[in-house]
Coordinates of C-alpha atoms in Angstrom, one line a residue:
M295 CA -21.0 10.5 -58.6
A296 CA -17.1 9.9 -58.1
S297 CA -16.2 9.8 -54.4
E298 CA -13.1 11.8 -53.4
I299 CA -10.2 10.3 -51.8
T300 CA -8.1 12.4 -49.2
Y301 CA -4.6 11.3 -48.3
A302 CA -2.3 12.6 -45.3
E303 CA 1.4 12.4 -45.1
V304 CA 2.4 11.0 -41.7
K305 CA 5.7 11.0 -40.4
F306 CA 6.2 9.2 -37.2
K307 CA 8.2 10.5 -34.5
N308 CA 8.9 7.5 -32.6
A309 CA 7.8 3.9 -33.0
S310 CA 6.3 3.2 -29.5
P311 CA 2.8 2.1 -29.1
A312 CA 1.7 5.7 -28.2
A313 CA 3.3 7.1 -31.0
V314 CA 2.6 10.7 -31.6
V315 CA 2.6 12.0 -34.9
E316 CA 1.9 15.2 -36.9
V317 CA -0.7 15.0 -39.6
A318 CA -3.1 16.7 -41.4
P319 CA -6.6 15.1 -40.6
C320 CA -8.6 14.1 -43.5
S321 CA -12.2 13.0 -43.7
R322 CA -13.3 10.0 -45.2
S323 CA -15.1 9.8 -48.3
G324 CA -18.1 12.2 -48.3
D325 CA -17.6 13.3 -44.6
Q326 CA -17.4 17.1 -44.2
P327 CA -14.5 18.3 -42.3
T328 CA -15.7 20.2 -38.7
A329 CA -15.0 23.7 -38.0
L330 CA -12.2 23.0 -36.3
Q331 CA -10.6 21.0 -39.1
Q332 CA -11.2 24.0 -41.6
R333 CA -9.3 26.3 -39.2
F334 CA -6.0 24.7 -38.8
T335 CA -3.5 22.8 -41.0
E336 CA -1.0 21.3 -38.3
W337 CA -2.2 18.8 -35.7
R338 CA -0.8 16.5 -33.0
C339 CA -2.3 13.0 -33.0
V340 CA -2.2 9.9 -30.6
S341 CA -3.1 6.5 -31.5
A342 CA -6.8 5.9 -30.2
V343 CA -6.5 2.4 -30.5
P344 CA -3.8 -0.2 -29.1
Q345 CA -0.9 -1.2 -31.5
G346 CA -2.2 -3.7 -34.1
K347 CA -6.1 -3.6 -33.2
G348 CA -6.8 -1.3 -36.2
Q349 CA -6.8 2.2 -37.1
G350 CA -7.5 5.3 -35.1
W351 CA -6.0 8.7 -34.2
T352 CA -7.1 11.2 -31.8
C353 CA -5.9 14.7 -32.9
C354 CA -5.9 18.4 -31.5
P355 CA -4.6 21.7 -33.4
K356 CA -0.9 22.1 -32.9
G357 CA -0.5 24.1 -29.4
W358 CA -3.8 22.8 -28.0
K359 CA -4.0 20.6 -25.2
R360 CA -5.8 16.9 -25.5
F361 CA -7.7 15.5 -22.8
Q362 CA -10.0 12.4 -23.4
K363 CA -12.0 13.4 -26.4
S364 CA -11.7 17.1 -26.4
C365 CA -9.0 19.6 -27.4
Y366 CA -8.3 22.9 -25.1
Y367 CA -6.9 26.1 -26.2
L368 CA -5.4 28.3 -23.5
S369 CA -5.2 31.9 -25.0
D370 CA -2.1 34.1 -24.4
D371 CA -4.2 37.5 -24.6
K372 CA -7.0 39.0 -22.6
M373 CA -10.4 40.1 -24.0
P374 CA -14.1 40.5 -22.7
W375 CA -16.3 37.7 -22.1
A376 CA -18.4 38.0 -25.5
Q377 CA -15.4 38.6 -27.4
S378 CA -13.5 35.5 -25.8
E379 CA -16.7 33.1 -26.7
Q380 CA -16.5 34.7 -30.5
N381 CA -12.7 34.2 -30.8
C382 CA -13.4 30.5 -29.8
T383 CA -16.2 30.1 -32.4
G384 CA -14.0 31.6 -34.6
M385 CA -11.7 28.6 -34.1
G386 CA -14.6 26.2 -34.4
S387 CA -14.9 25.8 -30.6
H388 CA -16.6 27.5 -27.5
L389 CA -15.5 28.6 -24.1
V390 CA -14.7 25.3 -21.9
V391 CA -17.8 23.8 -20.3
I392 CA -16.5 21.6 -17.3
N393 CA -18.7 18.5 -16.8
T394 CA -16.6 16.5 -14.8
N395 CA -14.2 16.5 -11.6
A396 CA -11.8 14.7 -14.0
E397 CA -11.8 17.5 -16.5
Q398 CA -12.0 20.1 -13.7
T399 CA -8.6 18.4 -12.4
F400 CA -7.2 18.4 -16.2
V401 CA -7.8 22.0 -16.7
T402 CA -6.5 23.2 -13.2
N403 CA -3.2 21.3 -13.8
E404 CA -2.9 23.0 -17.4
L405 CA -3.5 26.1 -16.0
R406 CA -0.9 25.7 -13.3
Q407 CA 1.7 25.4 -15.8
S408 CA 0.9 28.2 -17.9
P409 CA 2.9 31.4 -17.1
I410 CA 0.6 33.5 -18.9
G411 CA -2.5 34.4 -17.0
T412 CA -4.3 33.7 -13.4
N413 CA -7.7 34.2 -14.4
Y414 CA -9.2 32.4 -17.4
Y415 CA -12.9 32.8 -18.8
I416 CA -15.0 29.5 -18.8
G417 CA -18.4 29.0 -20.5
L418 CA -20.6 29.7 -17.5
R419 CA -22.1 33.1 -17.3
A420 CA -25.5 34.6 -15.6
Q421 CA -28.1 36.5 -17.6
V422 CA -29.8 37.3 -14.3
V423 CA -28.1 37.5 -11.0
G424 CA -27.4 33.7 -9.5
Q425 CA -28.9 32.0 -12.3
W426 CA -26.0 30.3 -13.9
Q427 CA -26.1 28.8 -17.3
W428 CA -23.4 27.1 -19.6
L429 CA -23.4 28.6 -22.8
D430 CA -23.9 25.2 -24.9
Q431 CA -27.1 24.7 -22.5
T432 CA -25.4 22.2 -20.5
P433 CA -27.7 22.0 -17.2
Y434 CA -26.0 23.7 -14.4
N435 CA -25.5 21.2 -11.9
E436 CA -24.7 23.0 -8.3
T437 CA -23.0 19.7 -6.9
A438 CA -20.6 19.8 -10.1
A439 CA -19.6 23.2 -9.8
F440 CA -16.1 23.9 -8.2
W441 CA -16.5 27.5 -6.8
R442 CA -13.8 29.1 -4.3
T443 CA -15.0 29.4 -0.8
G444 CA -17.1 32.2 -0.7
E445 CA -18.1 32.4 -4.2
P446 CA -20.1 32.8 -6.3
S447 CA -20.8 36.5 -5.0
N448 CA -24.0 36.5 -7.0
V449 CA -24.0 40.2 -7.6
I450 CA -24.9 42.1 -10.9
A451 CA -21.6 43.3 -11.4
E452 CA -19.9 39.9 -11.6
M453 CA -22.0 37.8 -14.2
C454 CA -19.0 36.1 -15.9
V455 CA -17.0 33.2 -14.3
V456 CA -13.2 32.7 -14.4
I457 CA -11.4 29.5 -13.4
H458 CA -8.0 30.6 -11.5
S459 CA -4.6 29.1 -11.8
T460 CA -4.4 28.6 -8.4
P461 CA -3.8 24.5 -7.5
D462 CA -6.8 24.8 -5.2
I463 CA -9.3 22.5 -7.7
H464 CA -12.4 24.9 -6.1
N465 CA -11.0 27.8 -8.1
W466 CA -13.9 29.4 -9.9
N467 CA -15.2 32.9 -9.2
D468 CA -17.8 35.2 -10.6
V469 CA -16.1 38.3 -12.1
P470 CA -17.2 41.4 -14.3
C471 CA -17.2 40.7 -18.0
E472 CA -14.1 42.7 -18.8
R473 CA -10.9 41.2 -19.8
H474 CA -9.4 38.2 -18.7
N475 CA -7.7 35.0 -20.6
R476 CA -9.8 32.3 -22.1
I477 CA -10.2 28.6 -22.5
C478 CA -11.6 27.2 -25.7
E479 CA -12.8 23.6 -25.8
A480 CA -13.6 21.6 -29.0
A481 CA -14.4 17.8 -29.6
A482 CA -11.0 16.0 -30.7
V483 CA -11.0 14.9 -34.3
T484 CA -10.7 11.2 -34.7
V485 CA -8.9 10.0 -38.2

């Protein structure tokens, strides 16, 4: 069986060691494209290795923000939590799961720069009052949570979690699952 070869046209915007290019990520022979790759045609890539040390680009869809090995999308519209998760899934991602202080700091800084909304759903919610669960089954760790002072309220009317665009790093709040913006997260594509 002959293997398929996929090419991409790369146009360098500058020649610095941390060159940023726009490229259509392609998979190596035999690799199946990720759900994220199947849904986006324009990408922004940065060199993943020092210049001259081999090849490798870390790519996110155009308009998404990259941090470490993930891509983040900040929505400009509002919808209920369940629809927000479906929207992210439809783009090959999921509502953001915040695992570290560094990731929380990154997301908070990005939200500060966004003029769109003040509350963004994250992938944390409760099926039972006070029993918080990440949608990807990552264990909930109270010491790695970033609740605002006095939160969570732990009441039946507030079973979803938003992150505020306030500069305070402890900016999570439990809220009704009605209508807020959302942050989607997906693994960055390496080509």
